Amino acid sequence: MKRALTFIAIVLLVVGCLAGCSKLSGYGSAAAERLLPAVEETDGLPSRVLDKIGEWVSSPGADGESAESEGWGGWSLPSLGGLFGMGEFSSADDVALVPTDDYGCGYVFNYGGEEFTAYFDTYSWRVYDSYKITNHGDIVAICQALINVHPVYGADWESFRTADDMAYEWEQHNLAYQMLPANSHWRDDAKDVDLDPDDQGKSFRDMYESRTSE
């Protein structure tokens, strides 16, 4: 029963938030408030859902365009797959990296019917057009596949980075890509993620300040 209430609360919360200016907004918010105690008692689920809602607000659609360009004001309704964290990869093995050179630096992998390129340059992995991949589980799987081939040093230059902390950096780049104006050269930089030692653990704000000294 508790999980049923949790599911209802989540749906109402998402619908209420995404409805924005519609009549559903007030209803969704009020209902979500009443059911919030039940949501909070469910192990771990609320925080994951709230994290997902944050991702959906700033995530591009399947074609890489933000919902704002379609008149949604930056909001987009998540798929059921996104709601429950379902992606294309169940493990790093599913990523199936294919080498493109004889030096063990360039690799490609398929995702969502599109080919993506990853390149290892001495101390870091760069994934091109990374902003198009937003599913957390899939990002973690890709990062694990990459470090299985070439580990990346952590910020202390002694330990090695984990798939989870690399995924965090990737998602900060995704956030930057969505938040920055289209004419910003910083936005162009954010479309590809460079998973290096220096940006370990840094938020979008941290990376912006380190690059602009603001």
PDB file of C-alpha atoms in Angstrom:
ATOM      1  CA  MET A   1       0.000   0.000   0.000  1.00  0.00           C
ATOM      2  CA  LYS A   2       2.823   2.344   0.891  1.00  0.00           C
ATOM      3  CA  ARG A   3       4.470   1.879  -2.503  1.00  0.00           C
ATOM      4  CA  ALA A   4       1.141   2.441  -4.242  1.00  0.00           C
ATOM      5  CA  LEU A   5       0.743   5.763  -2.416  1.00  0.00           C
ATOM      6  CA  THR A   6       4.322   6.621  -3.248  1.00  0.00           C
ATOM      7  CA  PHE A   7       3.750   6.012  -6.949  1.00  0.00           C
ATOM      8  CA  ILE A   8       0.582   8.148  -6.917  1.00  0.00           C
ATOM      9  CA  ALA A   9       2.354  10.956  -5.090  1.00  0.00           C
ATOM     10  CA  ILE A  10       5.234  10.929  -7.511  1.00  0.00           C
ATOM     11  CA  VAL A  11       2.968  11.008 -10.539  1.00  0.00           C
ATOM     12  CA  LEU A  12       0.906  13.858  -9.099  1.00  0.00           C
ATOM     13  CA  LEU A  13       4.022  15.775  -8.143  1.00  0.00           C
ATOM     14  CA  VAL A  14       5.544  15.437 -11.592  1.00  0.00           C
ATOM     15  CA  VAL A  15       2.293  16.247 -13.377  1.00  0.00           C
ATOM     16  CA  GLY A  16       1.620  19.186 -11.087  1.00  0.00           C
ATOM     17  CA  CYS A  17       5.081  20.633 -11.597  1.00  0.00           C
ATOM     18  CA  LEU A  18       5.172  20.081 -15.322  1.00  0.00           C
ATOM     19  CA  ALA A  19       1.693  21.415 -15.867  1.00  0.00           C
ATOM     20  CA  GLY A  20       3.021  24.854 -14.975  1.00  0.00           C
ATOM     21  CA  CYS A  21       0.276  27.280 -15.864  1.00  0.00           C
ATOM     22  CA  SER A  22      -2.514  24.700 -16.170  1.00  0.00           C
ATOM     23  CA  LYS A  23      -5.210  23.916 -13.580  1.00  0.00           C
ATOM     24  CA  LEU A  24      -3.375  20.681 -12.707  1.00  0.00           C
ATOM     25  CA  SER A  25      -0.556  22.626 -11.091  1.00  0.00           C
ATOM     26  CA  GLY A  26      -2.377  23.536  -7.867  1.00  0.00           C
ATOM     27  CA  TYR A  27      -4.098  20.175  -7.622  1.00  0.00           C
ATOM     28  CA  GLY A  28      -0.879  18.245  -8.148  1.00  0.00           C
ATOM     29  CA  SER A  29       0.988  20.295  -5.554  1.00  0.00           C
ATOM     30  CA  ALA A  30      -1.745  19.987  -2.913  1.00  0.00           C
ATOM     31  CA  ALA A  31      -2.132  16.248  -3.422  1.00  0.00           C
ATOM     32  CA  ALA A  32       1.617  15.731  -3.355  1.00  0.00           C
ATOM     33  CA  GLU A  33       1.858  17.611  -0.038  1.00  0.00           C
ATOM     34  CA  ARG A  34      -0.780  15.378   1.538  1.00  0.00           C
ATOM     35  CA  LEU A  35       0.949  12.216   0.367  1.00  0.00           C
ATOM     36  CA  LEU A  36       4.483  13.411   1.095  1.00  0.00           C
ATOM     37  CA  PRO A  37       4.737  11.602   4.491  1.00  0.00           C
ATOM     38  CA  ALA A  38       4.107   8.292   2.733  1.00  0.00           C
ATOM     39  CA  VAL A  39       6.695   9.142   0.121  1.00  0.00           C
ATOM     40  CA  GLU A  40       9.293  10.011   2.744  1.00  0.00           C
ATOM     41  CA  GLU A  41       8.876   6.631   4.440  1.00  0.00           C
ATOM     42  CA  THR A  42       9.768   4.707   1.291  1.00  0.00           C
ATOM     43  CA  ASP A  43      13.403   3.615   1.305  1.00  0.00           C
ATOM     44  CA  GLY A  44      15.543   5.839  -0.867  1.00  0.00           C
ATOM     45  CA  LEU A  45      12.936   6.414  -3.543  1.00  0.00           C
ATOM     46  CA  PRO A  46      12.042  10.083  -2.873  1.00  0.00           C
ATOM     47  CA  SER A  47      15.569  11.386  -3.219  1.00  0.00           C
ATOM     48  CA  ARG A  48      16.117   9.428  -6.424  1.00  0.00           C
ATOM     49  CA  VAL A  49      12.869  10.719  -7.885  1.00  0.00           C
ATOM     50  CA  LEU A  50      13.638  14.306  -6.923  1.00  0.00           C
ATOM     51  CA  ASP A  51      17.066  13.918  -8.510  1.00  0.00           C
ATOM     52  CA  LYS A  52      15.385  12.628 -11.654  1.00  0.00           C
ATOM     53  CA  ILE A  53      12.974  15.548 -11.718  1.00  0.00           C
ATOM     54  CA  GLY A  54      15.990  17.854 -11.559  1.00  0.00           C
ATOM     55  CA  GLU A  55      17.506  16.029 -14.505  1.00  0.00           C
ATOM     56  CA  TRP A  56      14.283  16.208 -16.535  1.00  0.00           C
ATOM     57  CA  VAL A  57      14.028  19.959 -16.035  1.00  0.00           C
ATOM     58  CA  SER A  58      17.363  20.455 -17.765  1.00  0.00           C
ATOM     59  CA  SER A  59      17.646  17.395 -19.978  1.00  0.00           C
ATOM     60  CA  PRO A  60      17.394  17.515 -23.776  1.00  0.00           C
ATOM     61  CA  GLY A  61      14.893  15.395 -25.637  1.00  0.00           C
ATOM     62  CA  ALA A  62      15.819  12.376 -27.709  1.00  0.00           C
ATOM     63  CA  ASP A  63      16.838  14.641 -30.564  1.00  0.00           C
ATOM     64  CA  GLY A  64      19.162  16.648 -28.351  1.00  0.00           C
ATOM     65  CA  GLU A  65      16.962  19.756 -28.336  1.00  0.00           C
ATOM     66  CA  SER A  66      15.621  21.183 -25.105  1.00  0.00           C
ATOM     67  CA  ALA A  67      11.894  21.241 -24.534  1.00  0.00           C
ATOM     68  CA  GLU A  68      12.057  25.035 -24.349  1.00  0.00           C
ATOM     69  CA  SER A  69      12.445  25.233 -28.121  1.00  0.00           C
ATOM     70  CA  GLU A  70       9.072  23.505 -28.439  1.00  0.00           C
ATOM     71  CA  GLY A  71       7.307  25.979 -26.177  1.00  0.00           C
ATOM     72  CA  TRP A  72       7.468  24.014 -22.941  1.00  0.00           C
ATOM     73  CA  GLY A  73       9.585  26.611 -21.145  1.00  0.00           C
ATOM     74  CA  GLY A  74      12.346  24.118 -20.426  1.00  0.00           C
ATOM     75  CA  TRP A  75      10.088  21.398 -18.975  1.00  0.00           C
ATOM     76  CA  SER A  76       9.596  17.996 -20.557  1.00  0.00           C
ATOM     77  CA  LEU A  77       7.526  15.037 -19.439  1.00  0.00           C
ATOM     78  CA  PRO A  78       9.712  12.017 -18.550  1.00  0.00           C
ATOM     79  CA  SER A  79       9.171   8.603 -20.034  1.00  0.00           C
ATOM     80  CA  LEU A  80       8.316   5.660 -17.791  1.00  0.00           C
ATOM     81  CA  GLY A  81      11.771   4.298 -18.574  1.00  0.00           C
ATOM     82  CA  GLY A  82      13.327   7.471 -17.258  1.00  0.00           C
ATOM     83  CA  LEU A  83      11.085   7.443 -14.183  1.00  0.00           C
ATOM     84  CA  PHE A  84      12.246   4.024 -13.075  1.00  0.00           C
ATOM     85  CA  GLY A  85      15.861   4.439 -14.196  1.00  0.00           C
ATOM     86  CA  MET A  86      15.664   1.973 -17.066  1.00  0.00           C
ATOM     87  CA  GLY A  87      18.246   2.480 -19.776  1.00  0.00           C
ATOM     88  CA  GLU A  88      19.900   0.592 -22.581  1.00  0.00           C
ATOM     89  CA  PHE A  89      22.810  -0.830 -20.606  1.00  0.00           C
ATOM     90  CA  SER A  90      22.613  -3.192 -17.654  1.00  0.00           C
ATOM     91  CA  SER A  91      26.408  -3.315 -17.234  1.00  0.00           C
ATOM     92  CA  ALA A  92      29.651  -2.005 -18.695  1.00  0.00           C
ATOM     93  CA  ASP A  93      29.866  -5.086 -20.899  1.00  0.00           C
ATOM     94  CA  ASP A  94      26.768  -3.952 -22.781  1.00  0.00           C
ATOM     95  CA  VAL A  95      28.544  -0.799 -23.952  1.00  0.00           C
ATOM     96  CA  ALA A  96      30.690  -2.832 -26.363  1.00  0.00           C
ATOM     97  CA  LEU A  97      33.471  -0.343 -27.084  1.00  0.00           C
ATOM     98  CA  VAL A  98      34.999  -0.826 -30.539  1.00  0.00           C
ATOM     99  CA  PRO A  99      38.565   0.451 -31.133  1.00  0.00           C
ATOM    100  CA  THR A 100      39.085   2.769 -34.087  1.00  0.00           C
ATOM    101  CA  ASP A 101      42.890   2.915 -34.130  1.00  0.00           C
ATOM    102  CA  ASP A 102      45.933   0.781 -33.387  1.00  0.00           C
ATOM    103  CA  TYR A 103      46.975   2.871 -30.377  1.00  0.00           C
ATOM    104  CA  GLY A 104      44.143   2.009 -27.985  1.00  0.00           C
ATOM    105  CA  CYS A 105      42.993   5.619 -27.853  1.00  0.00           C
ATOM    106  CA  GLY A 106      39.931   5.972 -30.065  1.00  0.00           C
ATOM    107  CA  TYR A 107      36.727   4.000 -29.512  1.00  0.00           C
ATOM    108  CA  VAL A 108      33.134   4.086 -30.674  1.00  0.00           C
ATOM    109  CA  PHE A 109      29.943   2.696 -29.149  1.00  0.00           C
ATOM    110  CA  ASN A 110      26.299   2.689 -30.140  1.00  0.00           C
ATOM    111  CA  TYR A 111      23.598   4.309 -28.075  1.00  0.00           C
ATOM    112  CA  GLY A 112      20.023   5.096 -29.017  1.00  0.00           C
ATOM    113  CA  GLY A 113      20.676   4.184 -32.631  1.00  0.00           C
ATOM    114  CA  GLU A 114      23.563   6.661 -32.861  1.00  0.00           C
ATOM    115  CA  GLU A 115      27.323   6.126 -32.880  1.00  0.00           C
ATOM    116  CA  PHE A 116      29.336   7.981 -30.234  1.00  0.00           C
ATOM    117  CA  THR A 117      33.078   8.530 -30.121  1.00  0.00           C
ATOM    118  CA  ALA A 118      35.296   8.356 -27.026  1.00  0.00           C
ATOM    119  CA  TYR A 119      38.995   9.209 -27.051  1.00  0.00           C
ATOM    120  CA  PHE A 120      41.646   8.632 -24.389  1.00  0.00           C
ATOM    121  CA  ASP A 121      44.363  11.278 -24.302  1.00  0.00           C
ATOM    122  CA  THR A 122      47.096  10.338 -21.803  1.00  0.00           C
ATOM    123  CA  TYR A 123      45.196  11.257 -18.633  1.00  0.00           C
ATOM    124  CA  SER A 124      41.572  11.727 -19.629  1.00  0.00           C
ATOM    125  CA  TRP A 125      38.616  10.375 -21.564  1.00  0.00           C
ATOM    126  CA  ARG A 126      36.643  12.661 -23.851  1.00  0.00           C
ATOM    127  CA  VAL A 127      33.161  11.603 -24.956  1.00  0.00           C
ATOM    128  CA  TYR A 128      31.892  13.611 -27.907  1.00  0.00           C
ATOM    129  CA  ASP A 129      28.282  14.823 -27.973  1.00  0.00           C
ATOM    130  CA  SER A 130      27.881  13.501 -24.435  1.00  0.00           C
ATOM    131  CA  TYR A 131      25.009  15.936 -23.805  1.00  0.00           C
ATOM    132  CA  LYS A 132      22.752  13.606 -25.805  1.00  0.00           C
ATOM    133  CA  ILE A 133      23.063  10.848 -23.190  1.00  0.00           C
ATOM    134  CA  THR A 134      21.137  11.646 -20.011  1.00  0.00           C
ATOM    135  CA  ASN A 135      20.153   8.347 -18.396  1.00  0.00           C
ATOM    136  CA  HIS A 136      22.161   8.044 -15.182  1.00  0.00           C
ATOM    137  CA  GLY A 137      22.525   4.267 -15.233  1.00  0.00           C
ATOM    138  CA  ASP A 138      23.719   4.287 -18.822  1.00  0.00           C
ATOM    139  CA  ILE A 139      26.217   7.064 -18.103  1.00  0.00           C
ATOM    140  CA  VAL A 140      27.660   5.037 -15.211  1.00  0.00           C
ATOM    141  CA  ALA A 141      27.898   1.936 -17.423  1.00  0.00           C
ATOM    142  CA  ILE A 142      29.705   3.890 -20.153  1.00  0.00           C
ATOM    143  CA  CYS A 143      32.136   5.418 -17.653  1.00  0.00           C
ATOM    144  CA  GLN A 144      32.879   1.969 -16.215  1.00  0.00           C
ATOM    145  CA  ALA A 145      33.492   0.598 -19.710  1.00  0.00           C
ATOM    146  CA  LEU A 146      35.920   3.449 -20.377  1.00  0.00           C
ATOM    147  CA  ILE A 147      37.948   3.021 -17.189  1.00  0.00           C
ATOM    148  CA  ASN A 148      38.025  -0.732 -17.735  1.00  0.00           C
ATOM    149  CA  VAL A 149      40.107   0.093 -20.804  1.00  0.00           C
ATOM    150  CA  HIS A 150      42.064   3.067 -19.433  1.00  0.00           C
ATOM    151  CA  PRO A 151      41.746   4.106 -15.764  1.00  0.00           C
ATOM    152  CA  VAL A 152      41.769   7.840 -15.017  1.00  0.00           C
ATOM    153  CA  TYR A 153      43.663   9.354 -12.082  1.00  0.00           C
ATOM    154  CA  GLY A 154      41.735  11.178  -9.387  1.00  0.00           C
ATOM    155  CA  ALA A 155      42.351  14.772  -8.352  1.00  0.00           C
ATOM    156  CA  ASP A 156      45.118  13.657  -5.948  1.00  0.00           C
ATOM    157  CA  TRP A 157      46.951  11.969  -8.851  1.00  0.00           C
ATOM    158  CA  GLU A 158      47.317   8.835  -6.731  1.00  0.00           C
ATOM    159  CA  SER A 159      43.863   7.250  -6.542  1.00  0.00           C
ATOM    160  CA  PHE A 160      41.758   6.398  -9.572  1.00  0.00           C
ATOM    161  CA  ARG A 161      38.389   7.801 -10.506  1.00  0.00           C
ATOM    162  CA  THR A 162      35.252   5.688 -10.199  1.00  0.00           C
ATOM    163  CA  ALA A 163      32.443   5.331 -12.691  1.00  0.00           C
ATOM    164  CA  ASP A 164      30.085   7.093 -10.272  1.00  0.00           C
ATOM    165  CA  ASP A 165      32.175  10.214  -9.815  1.00  0.00           C
ATOM    166  CA  MET A 166      32.862  10.392 -13.553  1.00  0.00           C
ATOM    167  CA  ALA A 167      29.104  10.123 -14.146  1.00  0.00           C
ATOM    168  CA  TYR A 168      28.597  13.064 -11.777  1.00  0.00           C
ATOM    169  CA  GLU A 169      30.983  15.194 -13.839  1.00  0.00           C
ATOM    170  CA  TRP A 170      29.240  14.105 -17.052  1.00  0.00           C
ATOM    171  CA  GLU A 171      25.871  15.160 -15.642  1.00  0.00           C
ATOM    172  CA  GLN A 172      27.283  18.527 -14.571  1.00  0.00           C
ATOM    173  CA  HIS A 173      28.335  19.071 -18.193  1.00  0.00           C
ATOM    174  CA  ASN A 174      24.823  18.139 -19.294  1.00  0.00           C
ATOM    175  CA  LEU A 175      23.425  20.674 -16.852  1.00  0.00           C
ATOM    176  CA  ALA A 176      25.776  23.349 -18.143  1.00  0.00           C
ATOM    177  CA  TYR A 177      24.800  22.608 -21.728  1.00  0.00           C
ATOM    178  CA  GLN A 178      21.136  23.109 -20.912  1.00  0.00           C
ATOM    179  CA  MET A 179      21.526  26.199 -18.727  1.00  0.00           C
ATOM    180  CA  LEU A 180      23.965  28.248 -20.774  1.00  0.00           C
ATOM    181  CA  PRO A 181      22.680  30.467 -23.610  1.00  0.00           C
ATOM    182  CA  ALA A 182      22.906  29.100 -27.138  1.00  0.00           C
ATOM    183  CA  ASN A 183      25.468  31.736 -28.177  1.00  0.00           C
ATOM    184  CA  SER A 184      27.858  30.948 -25.320  1.00  0.00           C
ATOM    185  CA  HIS A 185      31.166  29.343 -26.235  1.00  0.00           C
ATOM    186  CA  TRP A 186      31.058  27.681 -22.813  1.00  0.00           C
ATOM    187  CA  ARG A 187      27.951  25.839 -23.994  1.00  0.00           C
ATOM    188  CA  ASP A 188      29.877  24.533 -27.005  1.00  0.00           C
ATOM    189  CA  ASP A 189      32.544  23.227 -24.645  1.00  0.00           C
ATOM    190  CA  ALA A 190      29.922  21.535 -22.457  1.00  0.00           C
ATOM    191  CA  LYS A 191      28.515  19.431 -25.307  1.00  0.00           C
ATOM    192  CA  ASP A 192      31.502  17.081 -24.955  1.00  0.00           C
ATOM    193  CA  VAL A 193      32.662  15.838 -21.561  1.00  0.00           C
ATOM    194  CA  ASP A 194      36.368  15.634 -20.753  1.00  0.00           C
ATOM    195  CA  LEU A 195      36.696  13.207 -17.846  1.00  0.00           C
ATOM    196  CA  ASP A 196      40.028  14.229 -16.354  1.00  0.00           C
ATOM    197  CA  PRO A 197      41.600  14.323 -12.874  1.00  0.00           C
ATOM    198  CA  ASP A 198      41.162  18.074 -12.336  1.00  0.00           C
ATOM    199  CA  ASP A 199      37.359  18.154 -12.446  1.00  0.00           C
ATOM    200  CA  GLN A 200      36.744  15.257 -10.072  1.00  0.00           C
ATOM    201  CA  GLY A 201      33.922  16.120  -7.674  1.00  0.00           C
ATOM    202  CA  LYS A 202      33.351  19.601  -9.091  1.00  0.00           C
ATOM    203  CA  SER A 203      29.850  20.933  -9.600  1.00  0.00           C
ATOM    204  CA  PHE A 204      28.763  22.935 -12.619  1.00  0.00           C
ATOM    205  CA  ARG A 205      29.318  26.107 -10.577  1.00  0.00           C
ATOM    206  CA  ASP A 206      32.794  24.972  -9.466  1.00  0.00           C
ATOM    207  CA  MET A 207      33.845  24.271 -13.048  1.00  0.00           C
ATOM    208  CA  TYR A 208      32.439  27.578 -14.277  1.00  0.00           C
ATOM    209  CA  GLU A 209      34.252  29.543 -11.579  1.00  0.00           C
ATOM    210  CA  SER A 210      37.546  27.724 -12.189  1.00  0.00           C
ATOM    211  CA  ARG A 211      37.364  28.578 -15.877  1.00  0.00           C
ATOM    212  CA  THR A 212      36.201  32.177 -15.578  1.00  0.00           C
ATOM    213  CA  SER A 213      37.751  33.133 -12.218  1.00  0.00           C
ATOM    214  CA  GLU A 214      34.395  34.624 -11.225  1.00  0.00           C
TER     215      GLU A 214
END
